[in-house]
Amino acid sequence: MAGETLLLVGNGGREGAIAEAIADSAFPPDVLYYTGANVGIDGLADRRMQVMQVDCDIKNVQGIVDAAKSIPSDPQKLTVVVGPEAPLVAGAADRLRGEGIHVFGPSAEAAKLEGSKIFATKFMRENRIAHPGTMILESRAEAEKYLLTADPESIVLKADGLAGGKGVVLPKTREEMMKVAQDMLSGEAFDGAGKAGILVQERLTGPEVSVFVVADGRGGYSIIPYFAQDHKRLEEGDKGPNTGGMGAYSPLPDGYLTEKQLAGIEDIVQKTIEGMEKRGTPYQGTLYLGLMMAEQRAGAPVVIEYNCRFGDPEAQVVLPLMTRNGLDVYDMFYSTARGEAPAMRPARHLGGSALTVTLAAAGYPGKPATGAVIHGLDHTYPNTQIYHGGTKRINEQTIITNGGRVLYVTGMGRDVDEAAAAAYAAIGGPDGIYFEGMQVRDDIGHRIRKHS
């Protein structure tokens, strides 16, 4: 596999986890290029592969194509992995394939599963995939008329487009419900998501599960054997506004899901892959299914959302577990980009758990403060991996905050309690990682931790 190169599109915490897993592969690429800047990824340069930054605006699909074409590599030995959702929804994978470049990521048509909640709802209806009862509203007048008699505490409001994980609101009052609906439909809030329409869904309850599937674009797929749970709310006890994710853990403990629920998950995955094939938009890349074991449906799995890429922060726990158990992440990207989804049978059975904690900036998820000096990154923390999300290096000694979700501290252990202990031991001053205004949830994994 000599002479191979990989271009990683993106430079956040998810991409840091991808790069780390690639570096740990049995035969990593000779050179890993990535777009933007990431302090953690730069630190992998001495890990059996070169690491080089590529100057590229990933919001510009042509810029991504130009960056890939500029890499001095045999095109057959180049693999492009697109990390974030926006370039995929905008058609980056289509354009790259059109240039004869091997890419890991779905087409724009397939990425509509994430890019448009209206599309995803209609797709699930057509393919009889379990999802919450949903009303699609495409105008302010229509929304006002429908919501006039709705119970705000029995519904969920969702903006149609991409909103960075923040386009889902569970209103508490009628005033909040109406204002959120108006803000979504105006297109002036939620990163413009909602302008094409909003969804009003029944509010289901029950544990949520993140499932990742790798599909080859030819109807074949493998379910990654490490399910996860994300924690979306900003505050402890699952309170406060939705965020992109304040932490996650994996795997779920044995017995957490029944055989019936596992069969239901397999059925949903199969119907999704087959449904995409049937409509002529086969799925290739990572498919994320955000599921709820809905109490209102006797605990059956229901699709809350689809994503067209690895979740963030779930990637920061799933990928380290894959590596720990001998699943070669670079081989997964390489093979799938060439039309063959690898089997997901762990080469080793070391088991173990991973738990990641997000360190967020003051003001997140609204307008995050930046420029705070980060302390403690020069220390070594046992059984812990640090992934950089929103950071910036000023000089050799100084790294500052430069985004909403600043760092992800992932602990590893024999079980989730050990993993949590490792992660939290690395957080907080004076002996751990801290910065002014840092927001942290102390209860990641609280549903199953014995000592949360």
Coordinates of C-alpha atoms in Angstrom, one line a residue:
M1 CA 0.0 0.0 0.0
A2 CA 3.0 2.2 -0.5
G3 CA 2.5 5.7 -2.0
E4 CA -1.0 6.1 -0.6
T5 CA -2.4 9.4 0.4
L6 CA -5.6 10.6 2.1
L7 CA -7.3 13.9 2.1
L8 CA -9.4 14.6 5.1
V9 CA -12.0 17.3 4.6
G10 CA -12.7 19.1 7.8
N11 CA -10.7 20.1 10.9
G12 CA -13.0 19.7 13.9
G13 CA -13.1 17.2 16.8
R14 CA -14.6 14.5 14.6
E15 CA -11.8 14.9 12.1
G16 CA -9.3 14.8 14.9
A17 CA -10.7 11.4 15.9
I18 CA -10.7 10.2 12.3
A19 CA -7.0 11.3 11.9
E20 CA -6.0 9.6 15.1
A21 CA -7.7 6.4 14.1
I22 CA -6.0 6.5 10.7
A23 CA -2.6 7.0 12.4
D24 CA -3.3 3.9 14.5
S25 CA -4.1 1.7 11.4
A26 CA -1.9 -1.3 10.6
F27 CA -0.8 0.4 7.3
P28 CA -1.6 4.1 7.4
P29 CA -1.2 6.3 4.3
D30 CA 2.2 7.8 3.7
V31 CA 0.7 11.3 3.8
L32 CA -2.5 12.6 5.5
Y33 CA -3.6 15.9 4.1
Y34 CA -6.4 17.8 5.8
T35 CA -8.2 21.1 5.2
G36 CA -7.8 24.0 7.6
A37 CA -5.9 23.8 10.9
N38 CA -6.1 21.6 13.9
V39 CA -3.6 21.5 16.7
G40 CA -4.3 17.9 17.5
I41 CA -4.0 16.6 13.9
D42 CA -0.7 18.5 13.5
G43 CA 0.6 16.6 16.5
L44 CA 0.2 13.3 14.6
A45 CA 3.1 14.1 12.2
D46 CA 5.5 11.8 13.9
R47 CA 3.1 8.8 14.0
R48 CA 4.2 6.8 11.0
M49 CA 2.8 9.2 8.4
Q50 CA 3.3 12.8 7.2
V51 CA 0.6 15.3 8.1
M52 CA 0.1 18.3 5.9
Q53 CA -2.4 21.1 5.9
V54 CA -4.2 22.2 2.7
D55 CA -5.6 25.7 2.4
C56 CA -9.2 25.2 1.4
D57 CA -12.6 26.7 2.1
I58 CA -14.7 23.6 2.6
K59 CA -17.9 25.7 2.0
N60 CA -16.7 25.9 -1.6
V61 CA -17.1 22.5 -3.4
Q62 CA -14.9 23.5 -6.2
G63 CA -12.2 24.4 -3.7
I64 CA -12.4 20.9 -2.3
V65 CA -12.1 19.4 -5.8
D66 CA -9.1 21.7 -6.6
A67 CA -7.4 20.7 -3.3
A68 CA -7.8 17.0 -4.1
K69 CA -6.5 17.5 -7.6
S70 CA -3.5 19.4 -6.4
I71 CA -2.2 16.6 -4.2
P72 CA 0.9 15.0 -5.8
S73 CA -0.4 11.4 -5.8
D74 CA -1.4 8.7 -8.1
P75 CA -5.2 9.3 -8.4
Q76 CA -5.8 5.6 -7.8
K77 CA -4.0 5.8 -4.5
L78 CA -5.7 8.9 -3.3
T79 CA -8.7 8.6 -0.9
V80 CA -10.8 11.6 0.1
V81 CA -12.8 11.4 3.4
V82 CA -15.4 14.1 3.8
G83 CA -16.0 14.7 7.5
P84 CA -18.6 17.4 7.9
E85 CA -22.2 17.3 6.5
A86 CA -22.3 20.7 4.6
P87 CA -19.9 19.7 1.8
L88 CA -21.7 16.4 1.3
V89 CA -25.1 18.1 1.1
A90 CA -23.6 20.6 -1.4
G91 CA -22.4 17.8 -3.7
A92 CA -18.7 17.4 -2.9
A93 CA -18.7 13.6 -3.2
D94 CA -20.4 13.8 -6.6
R95 CA -17.9 16.3 -8.0
L96 CA -14.9 14.3 -6.7
R97 CA -16.2 11.1 -8.2
G98 CA -16.8 13.0 -11.5
E99 CA -13.0 13.7 -11.5
G100 CA -12.3 10.0 -11.0
I101 CA -11.3 10.4 -7.3
H102 CA -12.1 7.8 -4.7
V103 CA -14.2 9.4 -2.0
F104 CA -15.8 8.2 1.2
G105 CA -19.1 10.0 1.5
P106 CA -22.6 10.0 0.0
S107 CA -23.9 11.8 -3.0
A108 CA -25.9 15.0 -2.6
E109 CA -29.1 13.2 -3.3
A110 CA -28.3 10.5 -0.6
A111 CA -27.1 13.2 1.8
K112 CA -30.6 14.7 1.7
L113 CA -31.4 12.3 4.5
E114 CA -29.6 14.8 6.7
G115 CA -29.8 17.9 4.6
S116 CA -33.6 18.0 4.5
K117 CA -35.8 16.7 7.4
I118 CA -38.8 17.1 5.1
F119 CA -37.1 14.8 2.5
A120 CA -36.2 12.3 5.3
T121 CA -39.8 12.3 6.6
K122 CA -41.2 11.6 3.2
F123 CA -38.6 8.9 2.6
M124 CA -39.5 7.2 5.9
R125 CA -43.2 7.3 5.1
E126 CA -42.6 5.7 1.7
N127 CA -40.4 3.0 3.1
R128 CA -42.5 2.3 6.2
I129 CA -39.6 3.2 8.6
A130 CA -40.7 4.0 12.1
H131 CA -40.6 7.7 12.9
P132 CA -42.5 10.2 15.1
G133 CA -45.8 11.4 13.9
T134 CA -45.0 14.5 11.8
M135 CA -46.7 17.5 10.3
I136 CA -44.8 19.4 7.6
L137 CA -45.5 23.1 7.6
E138 CA -44.0 25.2 4.8
S139 CA -45.4 28.7 5.4
R140 CA -45.8 31.1 8.4
A141 CA -49.5 31.2 7.9
E142 CA -49.8 27.4 7.8
A143 CA -47.7 27.2 10.9
E144 CA -49.7 29.7 12.9
K145 CA -52.9 28.0 12.0
Y146 CA -51.7 24.5 12.9
L147 CA -49.9 25.6 16.1
L148 CA -52.9 27.6 17.4
T149 CA -54.3 24.4 19.0
A150 CA -51.1 22.5 19.6
D151 CA -49.9 21.6 23.1
P152 CA -46.3 23.0 23.2
E153 CA -45.2 20.4 25.7
S154 CA -46.3 17.5 23.5
I155 CA -44.4 18.5 20.3
V156 CA -40.9 19.0 18.9
L157 CA -40.1 21.7 16.4
K158 CA -37.4 21.0 13.8
A159 CA -36.0 23.2 11.1
D160 CA -35.8 21.6 7.7
G161 CA -32.1 22.3 6.8
L162 CA -28.7 22.1 8.4
A163 CA -28.4 23.9 11.7
G164 CA -25.3 22.6 13.3
G165 CA -27.2 20.3 15.7
K166 CA -29.2 23.2 17.1
G167 CA -32.3 23.2 14.9
V168 CA -34.4 21.1 17.2
V169 CA -36.4 22.8 20.0
L170 CA -38.7 21.3 22.7
P171 CA -40.9 24.3 23.6
K172 CA -42.2 24.8 27.1
T173 CA -44.8 27.5 26.5
R174 CA -47.1 28.6 23.6
E175 CA -45.2 31.9 23.3
E176 CA -41.9 30.1 22.9
M177 CA -43.4 27.6 20.4
M178 CA -44.8 30.4 18.2
K179 CA -41.6 32.5 18.3
V180 CA -39.3 29.5 17.5
A181 CA -41.6 28.5 14.6
Q182 CA -41.5 32.1 13.2
D183 CA -37.7 32.3 13.7
M184 CA -37.2 29.1 11.8
L185 CA -39.4 30.0 8.9
S186 CA -37.9 33.5 8.6
G187 CA -34.6 32.0 7.7
E188 CA -32.9 34.5 9.9
A189 CA -32.1 32.1 12.7
F190 CA -30.8 28.6 13.0
D191 CA -28.2 29.2 10.3
G192 CA -31.0 29.7 7.8
A193 CA -32.5 26.2 8.4
G194 CA -36.3 26.3 8.4
K195 CA -36.8 28.7 5.5
A196 CA -38.1 25.9 3.3
G197 CA -40.3 24.6 6.1
I198 CA -40.5 23.2 9.6
L199 CA -41.6 19.9 11.1
V200 CA -43.9 19.6 14.1
Q201 CA -43.3 16.1 15.6
E202 CA -44.9 14.3 18.4
R203 CA -42.6 14.4 21.5
L204 CA -41.6 10.8 22.3
T205 CA -39.7 9.7 25.4
G206 CA -37.2 7.0 26.0
P207 CA -33.5 6.3 25.8
E208 CA -31.7 7.5 22.6
V209 CA -29.1 5.4 20.7
S210 CA -26.6 6.4 18.0
V211 CA -26.0 3.7 15.4
F212 CA -23.4 4.0 12.6
V213 CA -23.5 2.1 9.4
V214 CA -20.9 1.8 6.6
A215 CA -22.4 1.3 3.2
D216 CA -20.6 0.6 -0.1
G217 CA -22.9 2.3 -2.6
R218 CA -23.8 -1.1 -4.1
G219 CA -26.4 -2.2 -1.6
G220 CA -23.9 -3.8 0.9
Y221 CA -23.5 -2.4 4.4
S222 CA -22.0 -3.2 7.8
I223 CA -23.3 -1.9 11.2
I224 CA -20.4 -0.7 13.3
P225 CA -20.7 -2.9 16.5
Y226 CA -20.3 0.0 19.0
F227 CA -23.6 1.8 19.6
A228 CA -23.3 5.1 21.5
Q229 CA -25.3 7.6 23.5
D230 CA -24.9 11.4 22.9
H231 CA -25.8 14.1 25.4
K232 CA -27.3 17.0 23.4
R233 CA -28.5 19.4 26.1
L234 CA -26.1 22.0 27.5
E235 CA -26.7 21.4 31.2
E236 CA -26.6 18.5 33.6
G237 CA -29.7 16.4 33.9
D238 CA -30.4 16.9 30.2
K239 CA -31.6 20.5 30.7
G240 CA -30.9 23.7 28.8
P241 CA -30.7 24.3 25.0
N242 CA -29.7 21.8 22.4
T243 CA -26.1 21.8 21.3
G244 CA -24.0 19.9 18.9
G245 CA -23.2 17.5 21.7
M246 CA -21.8 17.9 25.2
G247 CA -20.4 14.3 25.4
A248 CA -21.0 10.7 24.6
Y249 CA -20.1 7.2 25.6
S250 CA -19.9 3.8 23.9
P251 CA -20.7 0.9 23.9
L252 CA -24.1 0.4 25.5
P253 CA -23.9 -2.1 28.3
D254 CA -24.9 -5.7 27.7
G255 CA -28.6 -6.1 28.0
Y256 CA -29.4 -2.4 27.5
L257 CA -31.2 -3.3 24.4
T258 CA -33.5 -6.4 24.0
E259 CA -33.2 -8.9 21.2
K260 CA -36.5 -7.4 19.8
Q261 CA -35.0 -3.9 19.8
L262 CA -31.8 -5.1 18.1
A263 CA -33.9 -6.8 15.4
G264 CA -35.9 -3.6 15.0
I265 CA -32.7 -1.6 14.5
E266 CA -31.5 -4.0 11.9
D267 CA -34.8 -3.7 10.1
I268 CA -34.6 0.1 10.1
V269 CA -31.1 0.0 8.7
Q270 CA -32.0 -2.5 6.0
K271 CA -35.1 -0.6 4.9
T272 CA -33.0 2.6 4.7
I273 CA -30.3 1.1 2.6
E274 CA -32.8 -0.7 0.3
G275 CA -35.0 2.4 0.1
M276 CA -32.1 4.5 -1.1
E277 CA -31.2 1.8 -3.7
K278 CA -34.8 1.7 -4.9
R279 CA -35.0 5.4 -5.5
G280 CA -31.7 5.3 -7.6
T281 CA -29.6 7.1 -5.0
P282 CA -27.5 4.3 -3.4
Y283 CA -25.8 5.2 -0.2
Q284 CA -22.1 5.2 0.1
G285 CA -20.2 6.2 3.3
T286 CA -21.2 6.5 6.9
L287 CA -24.9 6.6 7.7
Y288 CA -25.8 7.7 11.2
L289 CA -29.2 6.8 12.7
G290 CA -30.3 8.7 15.8
L291 CA -32.9 6.3 17.3
M292 CA -35.2 6.5 20.3
M293 CA -36.5 3.4 22.1
A294 CA -39.9 5.0 22.4
E295 CA -42.0 4.3 25.4
Q296 CA -45.1 5.3 23.5
R297 CA -44.3 2.5 21.0
A298 CA -43.6 -0.2 23.7
G299 CA -39.9 0.5 23.5
A300 CA -39.6 -0.1 19.7
P301 CA -36.8 1.9 17.9
V302 CA -38.0 5.0 16.1
V303 CA -35.8 7.2 13.8
I304 CA -35.4 10.7 15.3
E305 CA -32.8 11.8 12.7
Y306 CA -30.4 10.7 10.0
N307 CA -26.9 12.1 9.6
C308 CA -24.8 11.5 6.5
R309 CA -21.4 11.3 8.4
F310 CA -19.9 10.3 11.7
G311 CA -21.5 12.0 14.6
D312 CA -19.6 14.6 16.7
P313 CA -18.9 13.7 19.6
E314 CA -19.8 10.1 19.0
A315 CA -16.8 9.7 16.6
Q316 CA -14.6 10.5 19.6
V317 CA -15.7 7.3 21.4
V318 CA -16.7 4.9 18.5
L319 CA -13.4 5.3 16.5
P320 CA -11.1 4.7 19.5
L321 CA -13.0 1.5 20.4
M322 CA -12.8 0.3 16.8
T323 CA -9.0 0.8 16.9
R324 CA -8.7 -0.8 20.3
N325 CA -10.5 -3.9 19.0
G326 CA -8.5 -4.3 15.8
L327 CA -11.0 -2.8 13.3
D328 CA -8.7 -0.9 10.8
V329 CA -10.3 2.5 10.2
Y330 CA -8.1 3.4 7.3
D331 CA -8.9 0.2 5.6
M332 CA -12.6 0.9 6.1
F333 CA -12.3 4.3 4.4
Y334 CA -10.1 2.9 1.6
S335 CA -12.3 -0.1 0.8
T336 CA -15.6 1.6 1.1
A337 CA -14.5 4.4 -1.2
R338 CA -13.8 1.7 -3.8
G339 CA -17.2 0.1 -3.4
E340 CA -16.6 -2.6 -0.8
A341 CA -17.9 -2.2 2.8
P342 CA -15.6 -4.1 5.1
A343 CA -17.0 -6.7 7.5
M344 CA -17.2 -5.3 11.1
R345 CA -15.9 -8.3 13.0
P346 CA -13.4 -7.1 15.7
A347 CA -10.0 -8.7 15.2
R348 CA -9.6 -8.5 19.0
H349 CA -12.1 -8.7 21.8
L350 CA -10.5 -6.4 24.4
G351 CA -13.9 -4.8 24.9
G352 CA -13.8 -1.8 27.2
S353 CA -15.6 1.5 27.1
A354 CA -14.9 5.1 26.0
L355 CA -16.5 8.3 27.3
T356 CA -15.9 11.7 25.9
V357 CA -16.6 15.1 27.6
T358 CA -17.0 18.3 25.6
L359 CA -15.3 21.4 27.0
A360 CA -17.3 24.3 25.6
A361 CA -16.6 28.0 25.5
A362 CA -18.6 30.6 27.5
G363 CA -21.6 31.7 25.5
Y364 CA -22.0 28.4 23.6
P365 CA -24.3 27.4 21.9
G366 CA -25.1 31.0 21.2
K367 CA -22.2 33.3 20.4
P368 CA -19.1 31.6 22.0
A369 CA -16.3 33.6 23.5
T370 CA -12.9 33.1 21.9
G371 CA -9.3 33.9 22.9
A372 CA -9.2 32.3 26.3
V373 CA -5.8 30.7 27.1
I374 CA -6.1 26.9 27.6
H375 CA -4.2 25.5 30.5
G376 CA -3.2 21.9 31.2
L377 CA -2.6 20.6 27.6
D378 CA 1.1 20.1 28.4
H379 CA 0.3 17.4 30.9
T380 CA -0.1 13.7 30.3
Y381 CA -3.3 12.1 31.5
P382 CA -3.5 8.3 31.8
N383 CA -6.0 6.4 29.6
T384 CA -7.1 9.6 28.0
Q385 CA -7.1 11.1 24.5
I386 CA -7.6 14.8 23.8
Y387 CA -9.3 15.9 20.6
H388 CA -9.2 19.5 19.4
G389 CA -12.3 21.2 18.1
G390 CA -12.2 25.0 18.4
T391 CA -8.6 25.8 19.3
K392 CA -5.8 27.9 17.9
R393 CA -2.1 27.8 18.5
I394 CA -0.6 31.2 19.1
N395 CA 3.0 30.0 19.8
E396 CA 4.8 27.0 21.0
Q397 CA 3.5 27.4 24.6
T398 CA 0.1 29.0 24.1
I399 CA -3.1 27.5 22.7
I400 CA -6.4 29.5 22.9
T401 CA -10.1 28.9 22.4
N402 CA -11.3 29.5 18.9
G403 CA -14.8 28.0 18.7
G404 CA -17.9 26.8 20.6
R405 CA -16.9 23.2 21.4
V406 CA -13.3 23.7 22.2
L407 CA -11.9 20.3 23.3
Y408 CA -13.1 16.7 23.7
V409 CA -11.6 14.7 26.5
T410 CA -12.0 10.9 25.9
G411 CA -11.3 8.5 28.7
M412 CA -10.9 4.7 28.2
G413 CA -11.6 2.0 30.7
R414 CA -12.9 -1.5 31.3
D415 CA -16.4 -0.1 31.8
V416 CA -18.1 3.3 31.5
D417 CA -17.3 4.2 35.1
E418 CA -13.6 3.7 34.5
A419 CA -13.7 5.6 31.3
A420 CA -15.6 8.5 33.0
A421 CA -13.1 8.5 35.9
A422 CA -10.2 8.8 33.4
A423 CA -11.9 11.6 31.4
Y424 CA -13.0 13.7 34.4
A425 CA -9.6 13.3 36.1
A426 CA -8.1 15.3 33.2
I427 CA -10.6 18.2 33.5
G428 CA -10.4 21.2 35.7
G429 CA -7.7 23.3 37.4
P430 CA -5.2 23.4 38.7
D431 CA -4.1 20.0 37.7
G432 CA -6.2 19.4 34.6
I433 CA -7.4 21.1 31.5
Y434 CA -9.3 24.4 32.0
F435 CA -9.9 27.9 30.5
E436 CA -11.9 30.9 31.5
G437 CA -15.6 30.4 31.1
M438 CA -15.4 26.7 30.4
Q439 CA -18.7 24.9 30.3
V440 CA -18.7 21.2 31.2
R441 CA -21.3 18.6 32.0
D442 CA -20.3 16.5 35.0
D443 CA -22.9 13.8 34.2
I444 CA -22.0 12.3 30.8
G445 CA -23.1 8.7 30.9
H446 CA -25.3 9.3 33.9
R447 CA -28.0 6.8 32.6
I448 CA -25.7 3.9 33.2
R449 CA -22.8 5.0 35.5
K450 CA -22.9 3.6 38.9
H451 CA -21.2 6.6 40.5
S452 CA -22.4 9.6 38.4

